[in-house]
Coordinates of C-alpha atoms in Angstrom, one line a residue:
M1 CA 20.0 12.2 -7.0
S2 CA 19.1 13.0 -10.6
D3 CA 20.8 15.9 -12.3
M4 CA 17.3 17.1 -13.3
T5 CA 15.0 19.0 -10.9
F6 CA 11.4 17.8 -10.6
E7 CA 10.2 20.7 -12.8
E8 CA 12.8 19.7 -15.5
T9 CA 11.4 16.2 -15.7
L10 CA 7.8 17.3 -16.4
G11 CA 6.6 16.5 -19.9
T12 CA 9.6 14.3 -20.6
E13 CA 10.2 10.5 -20.6
E14 CA 11.7 10.9 -17.1
E15 CA 8.1 10.8 -15.9
L16 CA 7.3 7.4 -17.5
V17 CA 8.4 4.4 -15.5
T18 CA 8.1 2.1 -18.5
K19 CA 10.5 4.3 -20.5
K20 CA 13.0 4.3 -17.6
L21 CA 12.8 0.5 -17.5
E22 CA 13.5 0.3 -21.3
R23 CA 16.4 2.7 -20.9
W24 CA 18.0 0.6 -18.2
A25 CA 17.4 -2.6 -20.2
E26 CA 19.7 -1.0 -22.9
E27 CA 22.2 0.7 -20.7
L28 CA 22.5 -1.6 -17.7
G29 CA 21.7 -4.9 -19.5
D30 CA 22.8 -7.7 -17.3
K31 CA 22.4 -5.8 -14.0
T32 CA 19.8 -7.5 -11.7
F33 CA 16.5 -5.7 -11.6
I34 CA 14.3 -8.2 -9.7
Y35 CA 15.7 -10.7 -7.2
Y36 CA 12.9 -13.0 -6.2
G37 CA 13.9 -14.4 -2.9
E38 CA 11.2 -17.0 -2.7
E39 CA 12.8 -18.8 -5.7
D40 CA 16.3 -17.5 -5.2
D41 CA 16.0 -16.2 -8.8
A42 CA 17.5 -13.1 -10.3
L43 CA 16.3 -11.3 -13.5
S44 CA 18.4 -8.8 -15.3
Y45 CA 16.9 -5.5 -16.6
Q46 CA 17.2 -6.8 -20.1
R47 CA 15.5 -10.1 -19.4
F48 CA 12.8 -8.6 -17.3
N49 CA 12.0 -6.0 -20.0
Q50 CA 11.7 -8.9 -22.5
L51 CA 9.3 -10.7 -20.3
A52 CA 7.2 -7.6 -19.7
N53 CA 7.2 -7.0 -23.5
S54 CA 6.1 -10.6 -24.1
F55 CA 3.1 -10.0 -21.8
A56 CA 2.4 -6.7 -23.4
N57 CA 2.6 -7.9 -27.0
R58 CA 0.3 -10.8 -26.3
L59 CA -2.2 -8.4 -24.7
M60 CA -2.1 -6.4 -27.9
E61 CA -2.6 -9.6 -30.0
M62 CA -5.7 -10.3 -27.8
G63 CA -7.1 -6.9 -28.7
I64 CA -6.3 -5.1 -25.5
K65 CA -5.9 -1.4 -26.2
K66 CA -5.0 1.8 -24.4
G67 CA -7.3 2.6 -21.5
D68 CA -8.6 -1.0 -21.1
R69 CA -8.8 -2.0 -17.4
I70 CA -7.1 -5.2 -16.3
S71 CA -7.7 -6.6 -12.8
L72 CA -5.1 -8.7 -11.0
F73 CA -6.1 -11.0 -8.2
L74 CA -2.7 -12.4 -7.3
K75 CA -0.5 -13.2 -4.3
N76 CA 2.7 -13.8 -6.3
P77 CA 4.5 -10.5 -6.5
F78 CA 7.0 -11.6 -9.2
V79 CA 4.1 -12.5 -11.6
T80 CA 2.3 -9.3 -10.6
T81 CA 5.4 -7.2 -11.4
I82 CA 5.8 -8.7 -14.9
A83 CA 2.1 -8.2 -15.5
M84 CA 2.1 -4.6 -14.1
F85 CA 4.8 -3.4 -16.5
G86 CA 3.3 -5.3 -19.4
I87 CA -0.1 -3.6 -18.7
W88 CA 1.5 -0.2 -18.6
K89 CA 3.5 -0.8 -21.8
V90 CA 0.3 -1.2 -23.8
G91 CA -1.3 1.8 -22.1
A92 CA -3.8 -0.4 -20.3
V93 CA -4.8 0.3 -16.6
Y94 CA -3.3 -1.7 -13.7
C95 CA -6.2 -2.6 -11.3
P96 CA -4.9 -4.8 -8.4
I97 CA -7.3 -6.5 -6.0
N98 CA -6.5 -7.2 -2.3
F99 CA -5.7 -10.9 -2.3
N100 CA -7.4 -11.3 1.1
Y101 CA -10.7 -10.4 -0.5
K102 CA -13.5 -13.0 -1.0
G103 CA -17.2 -13.0 -1.4
R104 CA -18.9 -9.7 -1.4
L105 CA -15.7 -7.6 -1.2
L106 CA -14.2 -9.4 -4.2
S107 CA -17.3 -9.3 -6.4
H108 CA -17.9 -5.6 -5.6
Q109 CA -14.4 -4.6 -6.8
I110 CA -14.5 -6.6 -10.0
N111 CA -18.0 -5.3 -10.9
D112 CA -17.0 -1.8 -10.1
T113 CA -13.8 -1.9 -12.2
K114 CA -15.6 -3.7 -15.1
P115 CA -12.3 -5.2 -16.4
T116 CA -11.7 -6.3 -19.9
L117 CA -9.5 -9.1 -18.6
L118 CA -8.6 -10.6 -15.2
L119 CA -5.3 -12.2 -14.1
T120 CA -5.2 -14.7 -11.2
E121 CA -3.5 -17.8 -9.9
K122 CA -4.5 -21.3 -9.0
R123 CA -4.8 -20.8 -5.2
M124 CA -7.2 -17.9 -5.8
V125 CA -9.5 -19.8 -8.1
P126 CA -11.9 -21.1 -5.4
F127 CA -12.6 -17.5 -4.3
L128 CA -13.4 -16.5 -7.9
N129 CA -15.6 -19.5 -8.5
D130 CA -17.6 -18.6 -5.3
V131 CA -18.6 -15.3 -6.9
S132 CA -18.8 -16.3 -10.5
A133 CA -22.5 -15.9 -10.7
E134 CA -22.2 -12.3 -9.6
L135 CA -19.6 -11.3 -12.2
P136 CA -20.0 -10.1 -15.8
T137 CA -19.7 -12.9 -18.4
P138 CA -17.9 -13.8 -20.4
L139 CA -14.8 -12.6 -18.5
P140 CA -11.4 -13.8 -20.0
V141 CA -9.0 -14.9 -17.2
I142 CA -5.3 -15.3 -17.4
L143 CA -4.4 -18.2 -15.1
Y144 CA -1.0 -18.5 -13.5
D145 CA -0.4 -22.2 -12.5
P146 CA 2.8 -22.7 -10.5
K147 CA 4.9 -25.7 -11.5
K148 CA 6.0 -28.6 -9.3
G149 CA 9.1 -27.5 -7.4
E150 CA 8.1 -23.8 -7.2
H151 CA 7.4 -22.4 -3.8
D152 CA 3.8 -21.7 -4.4
Y153 CA 2.9 -25.0 -6.0
F154 CA 0.4 -27.2 -4.0
S155 CA -0.6 -30.8 -4.6
D156 CA -4.3 -30.1 -4.9
A157 CA -3.8 -27.6 -7.8
K158 CA -4.6 -30.2 -10.5
R159 CA -8.1 -30.7 -9.0
I160 CA -8.9 -27.0 -9.0
R161 CA -10.7 -25.7 -12.1
L162 CA -12.1 -22.3 -13.0
D163 CA -15.8 -22.1 -13.5
P164 CA -16.7 -22.7 -17.2
V165 CA -18.2 -19.1 -17.3
F166 CA -14.6 -17.9 -17.5
Q167 CA -12.5 -18.0 -20.6
V168 CA -9.1 -19.4 -19.5
I169 CA -5.8 -18.3 -21.0
P170 CA -2.6 -19.9 -19.5
F171 CA -0.1 -17.4 -18.1
D172 CA 2.7 -19.4 -19.9
E173 CA 1.1 -18.3 -23.2
M174 CA 1.6 -14.7 -22.2
M175 CA 5.3 -15.3 -22.0
R176 CA 5.5 -16.4 -25.6
G177 CA 4.8 -13.0 -27.1
R178 CA 7.3 -10.9 -29.1
T179 CA 10.1 -9.5 -26.9
G180 CA 10.5 -6.1 -28.6
N181 CA 9.2 -2.9 -26.9
P182 CA 5.6 -2.3 -28.0
N183 CA 6.2 1.4 -28.4
V184 CA 2.6 2.4 -27.5
D185 CA 2.3 6.2 -27.2
I186 CA 1.9 7.0 -23.5
H187 CA 1.7 10.4 -21.8
Y188 CA 2.1 11.6 -18.2
H189 CA -1.6 12.4 -18.1
D190 CA -2.8 9.0 -19.2
T191 CA -4.4 6.7 -16.6
A192 CA -1.9 4.2 -15.2
N193 CA -3.8 2.6 -12.2
I194 CA -7.0 2.3 -10.3
I195 CA -6.2 1.5 -6.7
Y196 CA -9.1 0.9 -4.3
T197 CA -9.3 2.6 -1.0
S198 CA -11.6 2.2 2.0
G199 CA -15.0 3.9 1.6
T200 CA -16.3 5.4 4.9
T201 CA -20.0 5.7 4.0
G202 CA -20.1 3.2 1.2
P203 CA -18.1 0.5 -0.6
A204 CA -14.4 0.9 -1.4
K205 CA -13.7 3.6 -4.1
G206 CA -11.3 3.3 -7.0
V207 CA -8.7 6.0 -7.0
V208 CA -7.7 6.8 -10.6
Q209 CA -3.9 7.7 -10.9
S210 CA -1.9 9.0 -13.8
Y211 CA 1.7 8.2 -14.7
R212 CA 2.7 11.6 -13.2
W213 CA 1.1 10.4 -10.0
I214 CA 3.6 7.5 -9.8
H215 CA 6.4 9.9 -10.7
G216 CA 5.5 12.4 -8.0
Y217 CA 4.8 9.8 -5.4
T218 CA 8.2 8.1 -5.8
Y219 CA 10.3 11.3 -6.5
M220 CA 11.3 12.1 -2.9
F221 CA 12.1 8.5 -2.1
R222 CA 14.3 8.4 -5.3
A223 CA 16.1 11.6 -4.4
F224 CA 18.0 9.8 -1.6
N225 CA 19.0 6.7 -3.6
T226 CA 21.7 5.8 -6.1
Q227 CA 21.9 2.8 -8.5
E228 CA 24.1 1.1 -6.0
D229 CA 21.1 0.7 -3.6
V230 CA 19.1 -2.5 -3.2
I231 CA 15.4 -1.9 -2.4
Y232 CA 13.7 -4.6 -0.3
N233 CA 10.0 -5.3 -0.7
D234 CA 7.7 -7.6 1.1
L235 CA 4.6 -5.3 0.9
P236 CA 1.7 -6.5 -1.3
M237 CA 1.5 -5.3 -4.8
Y238 CA -2.1 -4.0 -4.4
H239 CA -0.6 -1.3 -2.1
V240 CA 0.9 1.9 -3.5
G241 CA 3.8 1.2 -1.0
G242 CA 4.8 -2.1 -2.5
A243 CA 4.0 -1.5 -6.2
F244 CA 5.2 2.0 -6.5
A245 CA 7.3 3.3 -3.5
L246 CA 9.4 0.2 -3.8
V247 CA 9.2 -1.7 -7.1
A248 CA 8.5 1.3 -9.4
R249 CA 11.1 3.4 -7.5
G250 CA 13.7 0.7 -8.4
A251 CA 12.8 0.8 -12.1
F252 CA 13.0 4.6 -12.2
L253 CA 16.5 4.5 -10.7
G254 CA 18.1 1.4 -12.2
C255 CA 18.3 -0.2 -8.8
T256 CA 17.9 -3.9 -7.8
V257 CA 14.6 -4.7 -6.1
A258 CA 14.5 -7.8 -3.8
L259 CA 11.0 -9.3 -3.7
W260 CA 9.4 -11.6 -1.1
D261 CA 5.8 -12.7 -0.9
K262 CA 5.1 -11.3 2.6
F263 CA 6.7 -9.9 5.7
S264 CA 8.3 -12.4 8.1
P265 CA 9.7 -11.2 11.4
N266 CA 11.7 -14.4 11.7
D267 CA 13.3 -14.2 8.3
F268 CA 13.6 -10.4 7.8
W269 CA 17.2 -10.0 8.6
K270 CA 18.2 -13.2 6.8
R271 CA 16.6 -11.7 3.7
I272 CA 18.4 -8.4 4.1
K273 CA 21.7 -10.2 4.3
K274 CA 21.0 -12.5 1.4
S275 CA 19.9 -9.7 -0.9
G276 CA 22.2 -7.0 0.4
A277 CA 19.3 -4.6 0.7
S278 CA 20.0 -1.1 1.8
N279 CA 16.5 0.4 1.8
A280 CA 13.1 -0.8 3.2
I281 CA 9.7 0.3 4.4
L282 CA 8.4 -0.8 7.8
L283 CA 4.8 -0.2 8.6
D284 CA 2.9 -0.3 11.9
V285 CA 3.1 -3.7 13.6
M286 CA 6.2 -4.8 11.7
I287 CA 8.5 -2.7 13.9
P288 CA 7.5 -4.1 17.3
W289 CA 7.7 -7.6 15.9
L290 CA 11.3 -7.0 14.9
M291 CA 12.1 -5.3 18.3
N292 CA 10.5 -8.1 20.3
A293 CA 13.0 -10.6 19.0
D294 CA 15.8 -11.5 21.4
P295 CA 18.9 -9.2 20.8
K296 CA 21.8 -10.8 19.0
E297 CA 25.5 -9.9 18.9
D298 CA 25.3 -9.3 15.2
D299 CA 22.2 -7.1 15.1
K300 CA 24.3 -4.3 13.7
E301 CA 26.0 -6.4 11.1
N302 CA 23.6 -5.7 8.2
T303 CA 23.4 -3.7 5.0
L304 CA 20.1 -1.8 5.8
N305 CA 21.0 1.9 6.2
R306 CA 17.7 3.7 5.2
V307 CA 14.2 2.8 6.4
H308 CA 11.0 4.6 5.9
M309 CA 8.6 4.2 8.8
Q310 CA 5.0 5.1 8.6
P311 CA 3.7 6.0 11.0
L312 CA 6.9 7.1 12.8
P313 CA 7.0 5.3 16.2
K314 CA 8.1 7.2 19.3
Y315 CA 10.9 4.7 19.8
H316 CA 12.4 5.0 16.2
H317 CA 15.8 6.0 17.7
Q318 CA 16.0 2.8 19.8
V319 CA 15.2 0.7 16.6
A320 CA 18.0 2.6 14.7
K321 CA 20.5 2.1 17.5
R322 CA 19.9 -1.6 17.9
F323 CA 20.1 -2.4 14.1
A324 CA 22.6 0.4 13.1
I325 CA 20.2 2.1 10.7
D326 CA 21.7 5.4 9.7
F327 CA 18.6 7.2 8.4
I328 CA 14.9 6.9 9.1
S329 CA 12.4 8.9 7.0
A330 CA 8.9 9.9 8.0
G331 CA 6.1 11.3 5.9
Y332 CA 2.5 11.0 4.8
G333 CA 1.4 8.6 2.1
Q334 CA -2.0 8.4 0.6
T335 CA -3.5 6.6 -2.4
E336 CA -5.2 9.9 -3.5
S337 CA -2.5 12.6 -2.9
G338 CA 0.7 10.5 -2.9
N339 CA 3.6 11.5 -0.7
G340 CA 2.9 15.0 0.6
F341 CA 5.4 15.3 3.4
V342 CA 9.0 14.2 4.1
G343 CA 11.4 14.4 7.0
I344 CA 14.8 12.8 7.3
I345 CA 16.2 11.7 10.7
D346 CA 19.9 11.3 11.1
E347 CA 19.6 8.6 13.7
L348 CA 23.2 7.9 14.6
S349 CA 25.1 11.2 13.7
D350 CA 28.7 10.5 14.6
E351 CA 28.0 7.0 16.0
E352 CA 28.9 3.9 14.0
G353 CA 26.0 2.8 11.8
T354 CA 26.0 0.4 8.9
P355 CA 29.5 -1.2 8.7
E356 CA 31.6 0.6 6.1
A357 CA 32.2 -2.5 4.1
L358 CA 28.4 -3.1 3.8
Y359 CA 27.3 0.5 3.2
K360 CA 25.6 1.4 -0.1
G361 CA 24.3 4.7 -1.5
Y362 CA 24.8 8.3 -0.5
S363 CA 27.0 9.2 2.4
K364 CA 25.8 11.1 5.5
Q365 CA 27.2 14.3 4.1
E366 CA 25.6 13.8 0.7
T367 CA 22.2 12.9 2.3
A368 CA 22.3 16.1 4.4
A369 CA 23.1 18.2 1.3
I370 CA 20.2 16.6 -0.7
A371 CA 17.8 17.3 2.2
A372 CA 18.9 20.9 2.3
S373 CA 18.6 21.4 -1.4
L374 CA 14.9 20.1 -1.3
N375 CA 14.1 22.0 1.9
I376 CA 13.5 18.8 3.8
P377 CA 14.0 18.9 7.6
F378 CA 17.1 16.9 8.7
Q379 CA 16.7 16.1 12.4
K380 CA 19.0 14.4 14.9
G381 CA 17.8 11.0 16.0
N382 CA 18.2 11.7 19.8
R383 CA 15.8 14.7 19.6
N384 CA 12.4 14.0 21.1
L385 CA 10.1 14.6 18.1
P386 CA 6.4 15.1 18.9
K387 CA 4.1 12.3 18.2
G388 CA 2.8 12.2 14.6
Y389 CA 5.8 13.9 13.1
M390 CA 5.6 14.0 9.2
G391 CA 8.1 16.6 8.2
K392 CA 7.6 19.4 5.7
T393 CA 5.6 19.7 2.5
V394 CA 7.3 18.4 -0.7
P395 CA 8.2 21.2 -3.2
F396 CA 5.5 20.3 -5.8
Y397 CA 2.5 20.5 -3.4
E398 CA 0.9 23.2 -1.2
A399 CA -0.5 22.0 2.1
A400 CA -2.9 23.6 4.5
V401 CA -4.7 22.9 7.8
L402 CA -8.4 23.9 7.3
D403 CA -11.4 24.3 9.5
K404 CA -14.9 23.1 8.6
Y405 CA -15.4 26.2 6.4
D406 CA -12.0 25.7 4.7
K407 CA -10.5 28.6 6.5
P408 CA -6.8 28.1 7.4
C409 CA -6.2 27.2 11.0
N410 CA -3.8 28.9 13.3
I411 CA -0.4 27.5 14.2
G412 CA -0.8 24.6 16.5
E413 CA -4.6 24.4 15.9
V414 CA -5.9 21.0 14.6
G415 CA -7.9 20.8 11.4
Q416 CA -8.3 18.8 8.2
L417 CA -5.2 18.3 6.0
A418 CA -5.7 19.5 2.5
F419 CA -3.4 19.5 -0.5
R420 CA -3.2 21.5 -3.7
P421 CA -0.8 20.2 -6.4
R422 CA 1.4 22.8 -8.1
Y423 CA 1.2 20.8 -11.4
P424 CA -1.6 19.0 -13.2
Y425 CA -2.2 15.2 -12.7
L426 CA -0.1 15.0 -9.5
A427 CA -3.0 14.0 -7.4
L428 CA -5.7 11.5 -8.2
K429 CA -7.6 12.2 -11.5
E430 CA -10.9 11.2 -9.9
Y431 CA -12.7 8.6 -7.9
F432 CA -13.8 6.0 -10.4
H433 CA -17.5 6.3 -11.4
V434 CA -18.3 8.6 -8.4
P435 CA -18.1 12.2 -9.7
E436 CA -20.0 13.6 -6.7
T437 CA -17.4 12.2 -4.3
T438 CA -14.6 13.7 -6.5
V439 CA -16.2 17.1 -6.5
E440 CA -16.7 17.1 -2.8
A441 CA -13.1 16.0 -2.1
F442 CA -11.8 18.9 -4.3
R443 CA -14.1 21.6 -3.0
N444 CA -12.8 25.1 -2.9
C445 CA -9.8 24.1 -5.0
W446 CA -8.2 21.9 -2.2
F447 CA -8.1 18.1 -2.0
H448 CA -9.4 17.2 1.4
T449 CA -7.7 14.2 2.8
G450 CA -10.0 13.4 5.7
D451 CA -7.1 13.4 8.2
V452 CA -6.7 15.7 11.2
V453 CA -3.3 17.4 11.5
Y454 CA -1.6 20.5 12.9
K455 CA 1.5 22.4 11.9
D456 CA 4.1 24.2 14.1
D457 CA 5.7 27.6 13.5
N458 CA 8.5 25.9 11.4
D459 CA 5.9 24.6 8.9
I460 CA 6.4 21.1 10.1
Y461 CA 3.2 19.0 10.1
Y462 CA 2.0 16.4 12.6
F463 CA -0.6 13.7 12.2
V464 CA -3.3 13.6 14.9
D465 CA -6.1 11.3 13.8
R466 CA -8.5 10.3 11.0
M467 CA -11.7 12.2 10.5
K468 CA -13.1 9.3 8.6
D469 CA -14.5 6.2 10.2
V470 CA -11.4 4.2 9.2
I471 CA -9.6 1.5 11.1
R472 CA -5.9 0.8 10.6
R473 CA -5.0 -2.9 10.9
R474 CA -2.2 -5.1 9.5
G475 CA -1.1 -2.3 7.2
E476 CA -4.6 -2.0 5.8
N477 CA -7.0 0.9 6.0
I478 CA -10.5 -0.6 6.6
S479 CA -13.7 1.3 6.8
S480 CA -16.2 0.4 9.5
Y481 CA -18.8 0.4 6.8
Q482 CA -17.1 -2.6 5.1
I483 CA -17.0 -4.6 8.3
E484 CA -20.6 -3.7 9.2
D485 CA -21.8 -4.5 5.7
M486 CA -20.2 -7.9 5.8
I487 CA -21.5 -8.9 9.3
N488 CA -25.0 -7.6 8.5
Q489 CA -25.2 -10.3 5.8
H490 CA -25.6 -13.0 8.5
E491 CA -29.2 -14.1 8.5
L492 CA -29.5 -13.8 12.3
V493 CA -27.9 -10.3 12.6
N494 CA -30.3 -7.4 12.7
V495 CA -27.7 -4.6 12.7
C496 CA -24.2 -4.0 14.0
A497 CA -21.7 -1.2 14.7
A498 CA -17.9 -1.5 14.3
F499 CA -15.2 0.9 15.7
P500 CA -11.4 0.8 16.4
V501 CA -9.6 0.7 19.8
P502 CA -5.8 0.9 20.2
A503 CA -4.1 -2.4 19.7
S504 CA -1.7 -3.7 22.4
E505 CA 1.2 -3.6 19.9
G506 CA 2.3 -0.9 17.4
D507 CA 0.2 2.0 16.2
E508 CA -2.6 -0.1 14.8
D509 CA -6.1 -0.8 15.9
D510 CA -8.1 -3.7 17.2
I511 CA -11.7 -4.0 16.0
V512 CA -14.7 -4.0 18.2
V513 CA -18.2 -4.9 16.9
Y514 CA -21.5 -4.5 18.8
V515 CA -24.2 -6.8 17.3
V516 CA -27.9 -6.7 17.7
P517 CA -29.1 -10.3 17.0
K518 CA -32.4 -11.1 15.5
S519 CA -32.9 -14.0 17.9
E520 CA -31.4 -15.7 20.8
Q521 CA -30.4 -18.6 18.5
L522 CA -27.3 -16.6 17.5
H523 CA -24.3 -17.2 19.8
P524 CA -21.2 -15.0 19.7
D525 CA -19.0 -18.1 19.1
A526 CA -21.2 -19.2 16.1
L527 CA -21.0 -15.7 14.7
A528 CA -17.2 -15.7 15.1
E529 CA -17.0 -19.0 13.2
W530 CA -19.1 -17.5 10.4
I531 CA -16.9 -14.4 10.2
E532 CA -13.8 -16.6 10.0
M533 CA -15.3 -18.3 6.9
T534 CA -16.5 -15.2 5.1
M535 CA -14.2 -12.3 6.0
P536 CA -10.5 -11.7 5.4
T537 CA -8.2 -12.1 8.4
F538 CA -7.3 -8.4 8.6
M539 CA -11.0 -7.4 8.8
R540 CA -12.1 -9.8 11.5
P541 CA -13.1 -8.2 14.8
T542 CA -11.0 -8.7 17.9
Y543 CA -14.0 -8.3 20.2
I544 CA -17.6 -9.2 19.5
R545 CA -20.3 -8.0 21.9
F546 CA -24.1 -8.6 21.7
I547 CA -26.4 -5.8 22.7
D548 CA -30.2 -5.3 22.7
D549 CA -30.1 -2.1 20.6
L550 CA -27.6 0.4 19.4
P551 CA -27.6 3.9 20.9
K552 CA -28.8 6.4 18.4
T553 CA -29.4 10.2 18.0
P554 CA -32.8 11.6 17.3
T555 CA -31.9 11.5 13.6
N556 CA -31.2 7.8 13.8
K557 CA -27.4 8.0 13.6
V558 CA -25.5 5.4 15.7
E559 CA -23.7 7.0 18.6
K560 CA -20.5 5.0 18.5
Y561 CA -18.8 7.1 21.1
K562 CA -21.3 5.6 23.7
L563 CA -20.4 2.1 22.5
K564 CA -16.7 2.9 22.8
S565 CA -17.3 4.2 26.3
M566 CA -19.1 1.0 27.3
F567 CA -16.3 -1.1 25.9
Q568 CA -13.6 1.0 27.7
K569 CA -15.4 0.7 31.0
E570 CA -15.7 -3.1 30.5
Q571 CA -11.9 -3.4 29.8
A572 CA -11.1 -1.2 32.8
T573 CA -13.2 -3.4 35.1
R574 CA -11.4 -6.5 33.7
N575 CA -8.0 -4.9 34.3
V576 CA -8.8 -4.1 37.9
F577 CA -9.7 -7.7 38.6

């Protein structure tokens, strides 16, 4: 844990992740910052800083200035990480796009962001070409083109060309810039990122975050790490979890970060062994996938001693015992408010956890002392924690459970979770280009999260549900509006309604869509084929049902609860027979 308190870091270079990277490039030099597992390649702090500087200095030569927005439509997390730090170093704004997007979803985000520049890779080019007519032109595009022998090279790459409306700049050119630090004047209140989050009554909204937002979001994670730790990341870089809770956390600390392109239940433990990772984040369906694998004699022989699970599954203790994970943390993460709650679970107490020869980072005694100093609950793993456990409020936020009139709820009473930052620029600065939504979210001097929670008489908070019409699937928050909007584009669909039902595995959702067709010519199988071609995998409905009309209120609002009841009765009947 840093010798400085959170308050002592405010207004100093300790808040700026780029300055921390530059410090470690000088002080740690040859220590590995990024180990890219897909290529079995390691970059030292010094070399990585030089590459980020090359990218940054080339941006400046191209006329990119502080505050310019740069969109990234990339799968490769290594290239994304170099670009992210390069963008920050010139004071430009990191604007990642979900690499599963295509068509309407993709064009909306680019048009909403209005980037000065876009960075993509060869395998994403067809999706950009498909929407080129809908995008602003001319739009300069930096194109990453993997070389033969690299893991993401594919033989058809030579035949793929960007639409002529784009001005192409090879990524290799960006690596030929000057390697010295650009030394652009950056402050904690400057805009660092625009991260898009699901819109419930409209398209996805851009959440504008400052450098202090990154500092605050990662602070409580960092408090329990030393430079000895190795942080594992297979989460996408368009998520705050992958880009900030893992990669930026490592840069703040001077840790090694092990990167892979995506989660693999078959290779997860091989990767942990190869990288020596001591810290990871496991979301939703990742956990049952790991637990469903056949037990092995060496399940406990691994370096992983700290895992953050969100949401915290009821069987977290069984996971920890099987894989000898010493500590599991719980909390609440949000693109707008960051990391508002933390709870640490001492899963194994006096039982043997990570083998001593493989253990990295703070000891159990040191971990308990840090938790106590920050007023973070430190629970025993064998205790039966209530569902939705998130821990206590972090020291630099106030939290409240509010009723519909913003009056505080009683202990144990459910209401909307709201936060109030104790310092400026800790929460989002605004929703990009939607001031009325920003004002509504911050009404009565509280940021309203749209989530339902309650707290107990020990000031510990528990997640109950989402107030918003949001679906959780494959680690993504999806609005039913987005699904409905996409399916309504089909020429034979009159209208549709989407809603979540509990999935068979994990704490995620399956998606149900009721469709009112325009004619009998539309068959569910044909619609499913169209959806497969036009929608990202994580947004595709699990169940499609046709219906003559949607049930509605007298004011014409769709009564989804009636559709959900119909579906549940149908499933119950099937289960009986």
